Amino acid sequence: MCGITGYIGFRDAYPIIINGLRRLEYRGYDSAGIVLYNEGKLNLVKTKGKVSDLESKVANSIETGGTLGMGHTRWATHGIPNDINSHPHVSQSGNIVMVHNGIIENYDTLKKELVNRGYTFQSDTDTEVLVNLIEEVQKQNDVKLGKAVQIALNEVVGAYAIAVFDQRKPDEIVVARLGSPLAIGIGKDQLEYFVASDASPFIEYTKDAIYLEDEEMAVIRLGRKVKIRKIKDDSLVDANVHELKLNLEQIEKGGYEHFMLKEIYQQPSAITDTYRGRLLREEAIIKMAGVEDNMKRFLNADRIIIVACGTSWHAGLVAEYIFEDLARIPVEVEYASEFRYRNPIITEKDVVIAISQSGETADTLAAIKLAKSKGAFVFGICNVVGSSIARETHAGAYTHAGPEIGVASTKAFTTQITLLTLIALRLARAKGTISSSDFRQHMLELEMIPKKVEQALKSDEHIQKVAAVFKGATNFLYLGRGYNFPVALEGALKLKEISYIHAEGYPAAEMKHGPIALIDENMPIVVIATNKGHYDKVVSNIQEIKSRKGKIIAIVTEGDETVKDIADYAIEIPETEESLTPLLTTIPLQLLSYHIAVMRGCNVDQPRNLAKAVTVE
Ligand code: F6R
């Protein structure tokens, strides 16, 4: 969702901020803005559209000098995407300027009070209310900016990450967070500071960063160490300085046309990174500290509840099959957004697994807090190190997939499944629900998955040809059974979100209960028909589609001639254990969506209306 970046120091702020905004584009946005302070003056430009539109507008309108500034990419919540609603917002006096991520829920009440006090508003945003509230608090109490921000935030209900400065005091930026991430980059000798929604805008300048925790704020002043305070009671908090492991190469396209394609191709190495050091095949051991340390909780669990959203929820569905099959633990998979609001029955004997690539998804975070309040043990599976979900859970494990920048999740999905498989295998071994030989066999197969993904990626050219045939379709159906039913859902989601073609995923056998009515000669149907599991049943489903003239794109195990003969197009994947097939069947579906979207001229990495981390509910 929205992205914040800011700079205060000795360098020209403009290139740092504009590059920072480009790096934050992946978060999803519909407008952008920048403010620079130079020689007693604020230069502010905002526009609907992309960062490139902002750059053109800046080139035609303002001087770009100045060593203090902030930028913002906005994903509209209050007020449509237009120039006026874009950030930064300036207070009525023209002195205080602010960028904000999140939602101020009581903005209407606050706005009415401010209107009664003579404030007028240009935009429809909650942000303009907050910046004016800060100004009013400062006036009423005659306090410094930091104190005014603190008092104002104590009147606010909602979620936010904010960065604020006052042009009358251009040596400081005030930042605060509740529910949206905010990182502070520390320059050498405190001669410069960076502020951003994640560390990507400043990694070439410093490796030292502080991540604000919820309900914390800081006054960042040049030449002074950053002090972190609690917004509620002003108490000082230890500032943990993290050493950033991220490097520039990881957040660049590296020769690929899109981040999504790069990330699809990174899956062999990402999956290896997920199991490295955890899957010790020669010793026949799987170990993960977060699981080992809490083994009793897992083994005594009445059930596992998985909470997640979107693609991560699909990984949870795959995990349901794996946990129940291998470890014989009952599993329920819940949309976090539904779970949090439906008064679920949760007991102290439940283990809740929260899955999230970004670790910032608001609904998943709220579901975790609810589960914790009922005494459940909550285990997090995240990709982003140090993210809110990683910190909020009792224990957890990282997927180590590396930054995922394309909005459509690809390597996050396969690495989540890899990690969940490791956990299921570990628990199965501890519970004795898997034989020693099956355990070894699964480890061996899992270790071979990266090579097999590489092999699956070799079908790319063939998939491009299939994509060219179907790029004009208006609807798609995706069918799969067992372990590959969630993959059908994921395939349909991938296509919808990046190509804007309507697609639905179904368990293959459910087709007869409704969707079969949709089938005619114009309907492409992707069927996952690997030679494991319910192969014969799926072959029957394919026959049923064929008799109704549907166009079949089948994902088959290499060497399968039966389905190849019936299907219009067949894409091969290597053979593996049934429980591991999702790691392979997903690959052609990702590539198919990618190529169709590219051929339709869609913005693959930043699909319309979507955000990488959904930090509002
Ligand atoms: C789809 C996609 C989304 C996310 C969902 C959850 O490609 O990326 O559906 O999976 O928003 O995000 P995380 O995993 O960050 O909690």
XYZ file of C-alpha atoms and ligand atoms in Angstrom:
633
model
C 0.000 0.000 0.000
C 1.180 3.610 0.389
C 4.919 4.212 0.525
C 6.820 6.820 2.485
C 10.339 8.042 1.886
C 12.197 10.979 3.367
C 15.679 12.438 3.699
C 17.431 14.947 5.900
C 21.184 15.540 5.662
C 23.813 17.055 3.419
C 23.038 15.544 -0.003
C 20.490 16.703 -2.554
C 17.246 15.212 -1.289
C 15.444 15.060 -4.640
C 17.275 12.135 -6.351
C 17.236 10.118 -3.136
C 13.509 10.615 -2.709
C 12.516 10.039 -6.320
C 14.632 6.845 -6.501
C 13.153 5.787 -3.197
C 9.647 6.263 -4.570
C 10.533 4.129 -7.585
C 11.665 1.343 -5.270
C 8.437 1.589 -3.324
C 6.309 1.361 -6.470
C 5.884 -2.377 -5.923
C 3.745 -1.678 -2.875
C 0.894 -0.552 -5.152
C -0.291 3.048 -5.561
C -2.362 5.378 -7.682
C -0.756 8.779 -7.093
C 2.516 10.233 -5.910
C 3.936 13.403 -4.422
C 7.064 15.058 -3.146
C 7.988 18.018 -0.960
C 11.416 19.640 -0.786
C 12.505 22.306 1.637
C 14.959 24.822 0.225
C 16.012 28.236 1.543
C 12.951 28.954 3.615
C 10.497 27.607 1.082
C 8.492 24.420 0.558
C 8.392 23.107 -3.008
C 5.574 20.644 -3.354
C 4.359 18.638 -6.346
C 1.627 15.982 -6.350
C -0.019 14.052 -9.112
C -2.383 11.254 -9.898
C -0.545 8.482 -11.739
C 2.923 7.045 -11.612
C 6.264 8.204 -10.220
C 7.312 8.909 -13.820
C 4.359 11.341 -14.074
C 5.549 12.990 -10.896
C 9.056 13.378 -12.315
C 7.726 15.078 -15.463
C 5.592 17.398 -13.378
C 8.523 18.254 -11.099
C 10.712 19.008 -14.134
C 8.145 21.535 -15.339
C 7.305 23.194 -12.083
C 9.830 23.418 -9.241
C 13.465 23.855 -8.291
C 14.759 20.536 -7.020
C 17.378 21.875 -4.615
C 17.336 21.245 -0.868
C 18.653 18.700 1.584
C 15.373 18.000 3.342
C 12.360 16.384 1.724
C 9.756 13.650 1.728
C 7.949 11.628 -0.912
C 4.871 9.466 -0.964
C 3.052 6.944 -3.129
C -0.648 6.850 -2.262
C -3.077 3.934 -2.476
C -6.419 5.652 -2.108
C -8.557 4.964 0.951
C -10.288 8.270 1.810
C -10.958 10.230 -1.359
C -10.446 9.259 -5.008
C -6.955 9.202 -6.534
C -6.363 12.756 -7.768
C -3.723 15.468 -7.443
C -5.309 17.148 -4.419
C -5.781 13.977 -2.384
C -2.182 12.911 -3.040
C 0.387 13.418 -0.292
C 2.241 15.331 1.126
C -0.401 17.406 2.899
C 0.331 20.799 4.386
C -1.311 22.364 7.443
C -3.446 25.460 7.097
C -0.623 27.821 8.090
C 1.562 26.281 5.387
C 4.234 25.313 7.927
C 3.740 21.658 8.803
C 3.956 19.041 6.086
C 3.141 15.349 6.396
C 3.055 12.020 4.565
C 0.926 9.213 5.973
C 0.186 5.524 5.412
C -2.881 3.979 6.990
C -6.337 5.128 8.003
C -7.471 7.575 10.669
C -10.820 6.052 11.609
C -12.155 8.960 13.680
C -11.122 11.554 11.096
C -14.698 12.745 10.605
C -15.159 13.709 14.262
C -11.729 15.342 14.359
C -12.447 17.193 11.128
C -15.726 18.625 12.484
C -13.918 19.926 15.580
C -11.247 21.527 13.408
C -13.849 23.075 11.101
C -15.490 24.602 14.209
C -12.126 26.118 15.026
C -11.900 27.735 11.613
C -9.929 25.174 9.589
C -10.801 24.641 5.960
C -9.810 21.564 3.955
C -8.661 21.195 0.374
C -8.737 17.416 0.112
C -11.020 14.548 1.158
C -8.237 12.820 3.054
C -7.881 11.800 6.667
C -4.228 12.878 6.386
C -5.069 16.547 5.954
C -7.148 16.257 9.132
C -4.204 14.829 11.046
C -1.692 17.450 9.906
C -4.102 20.200 10.920
C -4.778 18.514 14.230
C -1.034 18.582 14.875
C -0.964 22.281 14.016
C -3.915 23.007 16.304
C -2.353 21.051 19.188
C 0.873 22.985 18.726
C -0.993 26.276 18.826
C -3.041 25.365 21.878
C -0.162 23.976 23.908
C 2.794 25.977 22.623
C 4.933 22.832 22.301
C 7.599 21.594 19.902
C 6.591 19.572 16.841
C 7.479 16.191 18.404
C 5.248 16.850 21.409
C 2.423 18.145 19.214
C 2.576 14.988 17.084
C 2.482 12.867 20.218
C -0.530 14.649 21.713
C -2.385 14.554 18.388
C -1.701 10.839 17.890
C -3.148 10.105 21.305
C -6.440 11.515 20.006
C -6.369 9.377 16.893
C -8.090 6.025 16.356
C -6.710 4.019 13.443
C -3.478 2.887 11.888
C -0.611 4.932 10.618
C 2.981 5.446 9.717
C 3.735 9.143 9.416
C 6.641 11.453 8.683
C 6.230 15.152 9.462
C 8.385 18.260 9.430
C 7.908 21.947 10.107
C 9.510 24.336 7.634
C 10.340 26.689 10.517
C 12.572 23.958 11.974
C 14.180 22.252 9.014
C 16.703 20.177 10.981
C 14.262 17.507 12.109
C 11.673 14.999 10.893
C 9.189 13.444 13.295
C 8.068 9.881 12.612
C 5.560 7.577 14.275
C 4.009 4.194 13.673
C 0.948 2.188 14.602
C 0.093 -0.668 12.264
C 2.117 0.420 9.203
C 5.841 -0.189 8.891
C 8.456 2.550 9.129
C 12.241 2.267 8.974
C 14.860 4.881 9.859
C 18.217 4.689 8.053
C 21.095 6.100 10.073
C 23.821 7.918 8.180
C 27.469 8.154 9.265
C 28.027 10.327 12.356
C 24.322 11.198 12.296
C 25.042 13.656 9.487
C 22.107 12.303 7.542
C 18.974 10.261 8.139
C 16.579 8.402 5.876
C 12.985 7.471 6.497
C 11.029 4.891 4.500
C 8.295 2.271 4.566
C 10.985 -0.350 4.066
C 14.749 -0.175 3.773
C 14.899 -0.414 -0.037
C 15.049 3.375 -0.686
C 18.247 3.808 1.313
C 20.272 0.608 1.104
C 23.071 2.171 -0.956
C 23.617 4.843 1.699
C 23.576 2.927 4.971
C 23.280 -0.585 6.387
C 22.114 0.637 9.809
C 18.396 0.862 10.340
C 15.907 1.119 13.147
C 12.429 -0.343 12.604
C 9.850 1.467 14.674
C 7.531 -0.791 16.629
C 3.820 -0.111 16.953
C 2.981 2.859 19.196
C 6.481 4.277 18.908
C 7.701 7.614 17.609
C 10.988 9.433 17.132
C 12.228 12.942 16.581
C 15.033 12.577 14.042
C 17.381 15.513 14.418
C 20.645 16.017 12.541
C 23.766 15.538 14.620
C 21.862 13.722 17.364
C 21.222 10.046 18.145
C 17.676 8.909 17.475
C 15.610 8.492 20.622
C 12.546 6.283 20.412
C 9.581 7.017 22.666
C 6.247 5.418 23.379
C 3.480 7.554 21.932
C 1.189 6.839 24.867
C 3.319 7.738 27.864
C 6.492 9.314 26.435
C 8.699 6.632 28.003
C 12.043 6.014 26.293
C 12.555 2.712 24.473
C 15.875 1.087 23.506
C 16.565 1.734 19.838
C 17.586 -1.572 18.213
C 19.865 -0.838 15.288
C 19.613 -3.629 12.690
C 22.290 -4.407 10.179
C 20.591 -4.589 6.782
C 21.304 -7.724 4.767
C 19.482 -6.443 1.693
C 21.594 -5.469 -1.306
C 20.850 -3.500 -4.476
C 20.993 -6.532 -6.759
C 18.160 -8.170 -4.854
C 15.783 -5.316 -5.584
C 16.704 -4.842 -9.233
C 15.315 -6.728 -12.226
C 18.647 -8.341 -13.054
C 18.077 -8.522 -16.821
C 14.497 -9.788 -16.652
C 11.713 -7.775 -18.232
C 9.657 -7.841 -15.053
C 10.184 -8.592 -11.379
C 7.502 -11.257 -11.628
C 9.472 -13.161 -14.252
C 12.669 -12.812 -12.253
C 10.880 -14.166 -9.190
C 9.355 -17.081 -11.104
C 12.857 -18.006 -12.281
C 14.313 -17.533 -8.807
C 12.182 -20.355 -7.397
C 14.828 -23.090 -7.613
C 17.222 -21.041 -5.503
C 14.485 -19.636 -3.252
C 13.218 -23.127 -2.410
C 16.789 -24.251 -1.713
C 17.242 -21.263 0.601
C 14.058 -22.244 2.428
C 15.223 -25.745 3.285
C 18.948 -24.983 3.610
C 20.188 -25.859 7.095
C 16.786 -27.296 7.981
C 16.600 -30.404 5.827
C 19.597 -32.528 6.795
C 19.040 -35.538 4.603
C 22.189 -37.442 5.392
C 21.424 -37.327 9.080
C 17.724 -37.920 8.344
C 16.816 -34.873 10.419
C 14.618 -31.897 9.860
C 15.181 -29.092 12.335
C 13.788 -25.627 12.779
C 14.446 -23.815 16.030
C 10.943 -22.338 16.201
C 9.412 -25.806 15.955
C 11.926 -27.641 18.181
C 11.550 -25.096 20.980
C 7.793 -25.470 20.932
C 7.458 -29.135 20.077
C 5.187 -29.841 23.040
C 2.710 -27.175 21.921
C 2.593 -28.701 18.450
C 2.315 -32.279 19.646
C -0.385 -31.498 22.201
C -2.419 -29.445 19.763
C -6.030 -30.493 19.294
C -5.872 -28.921 15.877
C -3.961 -26.428 13.783
C -5.751 -23.334 12.540
C -4.088 -21.646 9.587
C -4.878 -17.960 9.022
C -3.800 -16.038 5.931
C -5.031 -14.029 2.936
C -4.821 -14.437 -0.839
C -1.969 -16.540 -2.150
C -0.753 -17.242 1.378
C -4.200 -18.658 2.120
C -3.786 -20.971 -0.865
C -0.460 -22.151 0.582
C -2.393 -22.787 3.806
C -4.863 -24.970 1.901
C -2.009 -27.049 0.494
C -0.665 -27.334 4.043
C -4.025 -28.666 5.245
C -3.573 -31.666 2.953
C 0.050 -32.138 3.988
C -0.472 -31.852 7.759
C -3.506 -34.103 7.792
C -1.953 -36.623 5.447
C 1.508 -36.846 6.969
C 1.186 -35.710 10.579
C -2.474 -36.669 11.149
C -3.271 -33.357 12.831
C -6.680 -31.827 12.054
C -6.319 -28.529 10.243
C -8.696 -25.651 9.576
C -7.734 -22.987 7.068
C -9.309 -19.584 7.569
C -9.378 -16.326 5.695
C -7.900 -13.995 8.312
C -10.474 -11.341 7.432
C -13.370 -13.692 8.235
C -11.765 -15.366 11.234
C -11.142 -12.103 13.064
C -14.767 -11.015 12.892
C -16.719 -14.200 13.462
C -16.168 -14.937 17.137
C -14.278 -18.180 16.413
C -13.863 -20.897 19.012
C -10.186 -20.878 19.963
C -8.703 -22.696 22.921
C -5.336 -22.846 24.622
C -4.767 -26.207 22.966
C -4.947 -24.738 19.477
C -1.898 -23.937 17.437
C -2.452 -21.108 15.001
C -0.134 -20.803 12.004
C -0.187 -17.380 10.368
C 1.213 -17.245 6.836
C 2.224 -13.958 5.241
C 4.849 -13.000 2.686
C 4.981 -9.356 3.723
C 4.320 -9.954 7.401
C 2.276 -6.756 7.359
C -1.186 -7.858 6.212
C -3.625 -6.071 8.525
C -6.244 -8.832 8.666
C -3.676 -11.554 9.389
C -2.151 -9.401 12.097
C -5.562 -8.858 13.694
C -6.324 -12.603 13.525
C -3.037 -13.297 15.329
C -3.871 -10.827 18.083
C -7.289 -12.412 18.521
C -5.829 -15.940 18.715
C -3.231 -14.794 21.243
C -5.872 -13.161 23.413
C -7.630 -16.552 23.651
C -4.452 -18.293 24.738
C -3.558 -20.098 21.496
C 0.061 -20.591 20.532
C 0.745 -18.610 17.349
C 3.475 -19.563 14.894
C 4.347 -17.200 12.035
C 5.565 -18.016 8.541
C 6.825 -14.823 6.920
C 9.251 -13.808 4.242
C 10.056 -10.274 5.344
C 12.494 -10.389 8.230
C 11.529 -8.247 11.215
C 8.009 -7.667 9.871
C 5.083 -6.984 12.189
C 3.754 -10.546 11.983
C 7.201 -11.987 12.651
C 7.328 -9.892 15.795
C 3.746 -10.437 16.917
C 3.829 -14.267 16.840
C 5.142 -16.465 19.693
C 7.583 -18.231 17.382
C 8.044 -18.771 13.693
C 10.238 -19.449 10.707
C 11.232 -17.333 7.743
C 10.863 -18.574 4.193
C 14.108 -16.825 3.132
C 12.742 -16.302 -0.387
C 14.442 -12.901 -0.715
C 12.539 -9.714 -1.587
C 9.399 -10.351 -3.610
C 8.703 -7.176 -5.551
C 6.209 -8.216 -8.233
C 2.781 -7.651 -6.719
C 1.624 -11.123 -7.777
C 3.103 -13.651 -5.370
C 5.127 -16.417 -6.970
C 8.212 -17.490 -5.051
C 6.460 -16.623 -1.795
C 3.876 -19.330 -2.536
C 6.314 -22.125 -3.335
C 8.632 -21.288 -0.443
C 5.707 -21.177 1.992
C 4.673 -24.650 0.830
C 8.265 -25.843 1.191
C 8.452 -24.568 4.746
C 5.052 -25.973 5.685
C 6.125 -29.341 4.253
C 9.235 -29.291 6.432
C 7.110 -28.583 9.504
C 4.612 -31.306 8.637
C 7.409 -33.819 8.090
C 9.101 -32.855 11.360
C 5.842 -33.262 13.285
C 5.012 -36.491 11.486
C 8.370 -37.900 12.544
C 7.891 -36.769 16.133
C 4.398 -38.255 16.232
C 5.424 -41.449 14.491
C 2.815 -41.032 11.774
C 5.385 -41.478 9.014
C 7.698 -44.421 8.607
C 11.416 -43.866 8.575
C 11.648 -44.894 4.917
C 8.791 -42.607 3.834
C 10.370 -39.778 5.787
C 13.688 -40.281 4.011
C 11.942 -40.562 0.672
C 10.097 -37.281 1.218
C 13.328 -35.548 2.224
C 15.049 -36.844 -0.875
C 12.204 -35.733 -3.118
C 12.015 -32.322 -1.489
C 15.724 -31.848 -1.980
C 15.288 -32.618 -5.677
C 12.463 -30.109 -6.150
C 14.684 -27.130 -7.160
C 16.148 -29.189 -10.034
C 12.660 -30.238 -11.064
C 11.419 -26.647 -10.939
C 14.296 -25.788 -13.286
C 13.085 -28.496 -15.592
C 9.491 -27.231 -15.400
C 10.728 -23.748 -16.312
C 12.050 -25.155 -19.587
C 8.471 -25.299 -20.883
C 8.437 -21.501 -20.932
C 8.562 -21.190 -24.734
C 5.816 -23.745 -25.211
C 3.706 -21.941 -22.583
C 4.191 -18.663 -24.476
C 2.646 -20.301 -27.523
C -0.308 -21.504 -25.472
C -0.656 -18.000 -23.997
C -0.776 -16.525 -27.509
C -3.733 -18.778 -28.359
C -5.750 -17.813 -25.277
C -4.733 -14.221 -24.652
C -8.089 -12.945 -25.938
C -10.244 -15.195 -23.716
C -12.684 -13.504 -21.373
C -13.036 -16.374 -18.902
C -10.912 -19.261 -17.684
C -11.614 -22.240 -15.459
C -8.909 -23.952 -13.409
C -9.523 -27.465 -12.099
C -7.530 -29.667 -9.764
C -8.125 -32.321 -7.128
C -6.561 -33.131 -3.780
C -3.228 -31.403 -3.300
C -3.733 -29.605 -6.582
C -7.131 -28.113 -5.849
C -5.482 -25.135 -4.037
C -3.102 -24.827 -6.999
C -6.138 -24.434 -9.274
C -7.336 -21.596 -7.026
C -3.882 -20.029 -7.111
C -3.638 -20.351 -10.910
C -6.975 -18.572 -11.298
C -5.956 -15.821 -8.873
C -2.695 -15.236 -10.749
C -4.512 -14.856 -14.046
C -7.201 -12.525 -12.649
C -4.880 -10.189 -10.865
C -2.366 -9.543 -13.611
C -4.316 -10.023 -16.859
C -7.787 -8.900 -15.655
C -9.342 -12.009 -17.231
C -12.087 -13.486 -15.122
C -10.968 -16.890 -13.842
C -12.241 -19.370 -11.292
C -10.602 -22.307 -9.610
C -12.631 -25.382 -8.685
C -12.111 -28.864 -7.344
C -12.450 -30.868 -10.562
C -15.302 -33.010 -9.285
C -17.357 -29.964 -8.317
C -17.584 -29.001 -11.974
C -20.714 -31.100 -12.387
C -22.413 -29.137 -9.618
C -22.542 -25.894 -11.545
C -19.529 -24.629 -13.531
C -20.023 -27.242 -16.254
C -22.845 -25.007 -17.506
C -20.197 -22.455 -18.513
C -18.357 -24.816 -20.821
C -18.530 -24.271 -24.566
C -15.989 -24.025 -27.363
C -14.833 -20.611 -26.112
C -13.969 -21.670 -22.585
C -10.311 -22.498 -21.840
C -10.001 -24.907 -18.933
C -6.701 -25.533 -17.233
C -6.730 -28.988 -15.673
C -4.031 -30.194 -13.338
C -3.782 -33.888 -14.134
C -0.599 -35.291 -12.626
C -0.243 -39.051 -12.510
C -0.602 -39.168 -8.711
C -3.655 -38.995 -6.494
C -6.942 -39.115 -8.314
C -5.545 -39.351 -11.792
C -8.293 -41.582 -13.254
C -10.998 -39.356 -11.830
C -9.379 -36.272 -13.347
C -9.114 -38.036 -16.701
C -12.888 -38.628 -16.528
C -13.407 -34.936 -15.746
C -11.319 -34.056 -18.792
C -13.483 -36.318 -20.953
C -16.576 -34.552 -19.656
C -15.142 -31.193 -20.650
C -14.084 -32.488 -24.034
C -17.584 -33.759 -24.784
C -18.801 -30.199 -24.267
C -16.134 -28.762 -26.582
C -14.183 -26.959 -23.853
C -10.551 -26.160 -24.687
C -8.244 -28.115 -22.413
C -4.811 -27.013 -21.265
C -3.558 -29.924 -19.179
C -0.674 -29.932 -16.742
C 0.623 -33.491 -16.931
C 3.432 -35.618 -15.592
C 6.138 -36.145 -18.185
C 5.552 -39.236 -20.256
C 1.767 -39.147 -19.832
C 0.256 -39.982 -23.211
C -3.371 -40.524 -22.152
C -4.163 -36.948 -21.181
C -1.938 -35.569 -23.922
C -4.121 -37.357 -26.466
C -7.327 -35.833 -25.161
C -6.138 -32.345 -24.234
C -5.798 -29.490 -26.718
C -2.506 -28.466 -25.124
C -0.383 -30.296 -22.583
C 2.399 -28.891 -20.433
C 4.710 -31.361 -18.741
C 6.157 -31.303 -15.260
C 8.604 -33.825 -13.783
C 7.359 -36.624 -11.558
C 7.510 -36.292 -7.764
C 5.762 -37.331 -4.523
C 2.085 -36.455 -4.605
C 2.378 -34.031 -1.666
C 5.107 -32.117 -3.480
C 3.346 -31.794 -6.845
C 1.987 -28.283 -6.006
C 5.583 -27.033 -6.061
C 5.802 -28.075 -9.712
C 2.266 -27.687 -11.060
C 2.267 -24.048 -9.942
C 5.171 -23.144 -12.228
C 3.402 -23.455 -15.621
C 0.362 -21.655 -14.210
C 2.526 -18.717 -13.134
C 4.171 -18.568 -16.562
C 0.844 -18.851 -18.387
C -0.619 -15.894 -16.447
C 2.566 -13.913 -16.902
C 2.692 -14.324 -20.687
C -1.020 -13.712 -21.176
C -0.756 -10.503 -19.126
C 2.302 -9.312 -21.067
C 0.571 -10.059 -24.386
C -2.482 -8.079 -23.244
C -0.230 -5.111 -22.446
C -0.950 -5.221 -18.707
C 1.331 -3.776 -16.055
C 2.464 -7.132 -14.714
C 4.447 -5.933 -11.718
C 1.946 -3.337 -10.587
C -1.534 -4.501 -11.531
C -4.277 -1.922 -11.186
C -5.833 -1.409 -7.746
C -3.518 -3.911 -6.053
C -1.004 -3.390 -3.283
C 1.867 -5.643 -2.310
C 1.260 -5.386 1.409
C -2.363 -4.861 2.378
C -1.870 -2.853 5.545
C -5.463 -1.679 5.851
C -8.400 -4.016 6.406
C -1.622 -12.526 -4.801
C -1.105 -11.816 -3.666
C -2.012 -11.545 -2.522
C -1.274 -11.818 -1.198
C -2.145 -11.406 -0.019
C -1.505 -11.747 1.302
O -0.650 -12.718 -5.774
O 0.031 -11.441 -3.638
O -3.179 -12.286 -2.599
O -0.962 -13.168 -1.142
O -2.393 -10.036 -0.076
O -0.287 -11.104 1.436
P 0.782 -11.562 2.500
O 1.244 -12.909 2.122
O 1.858 -10.534 2.412
O 0.098 -11.560 3.841
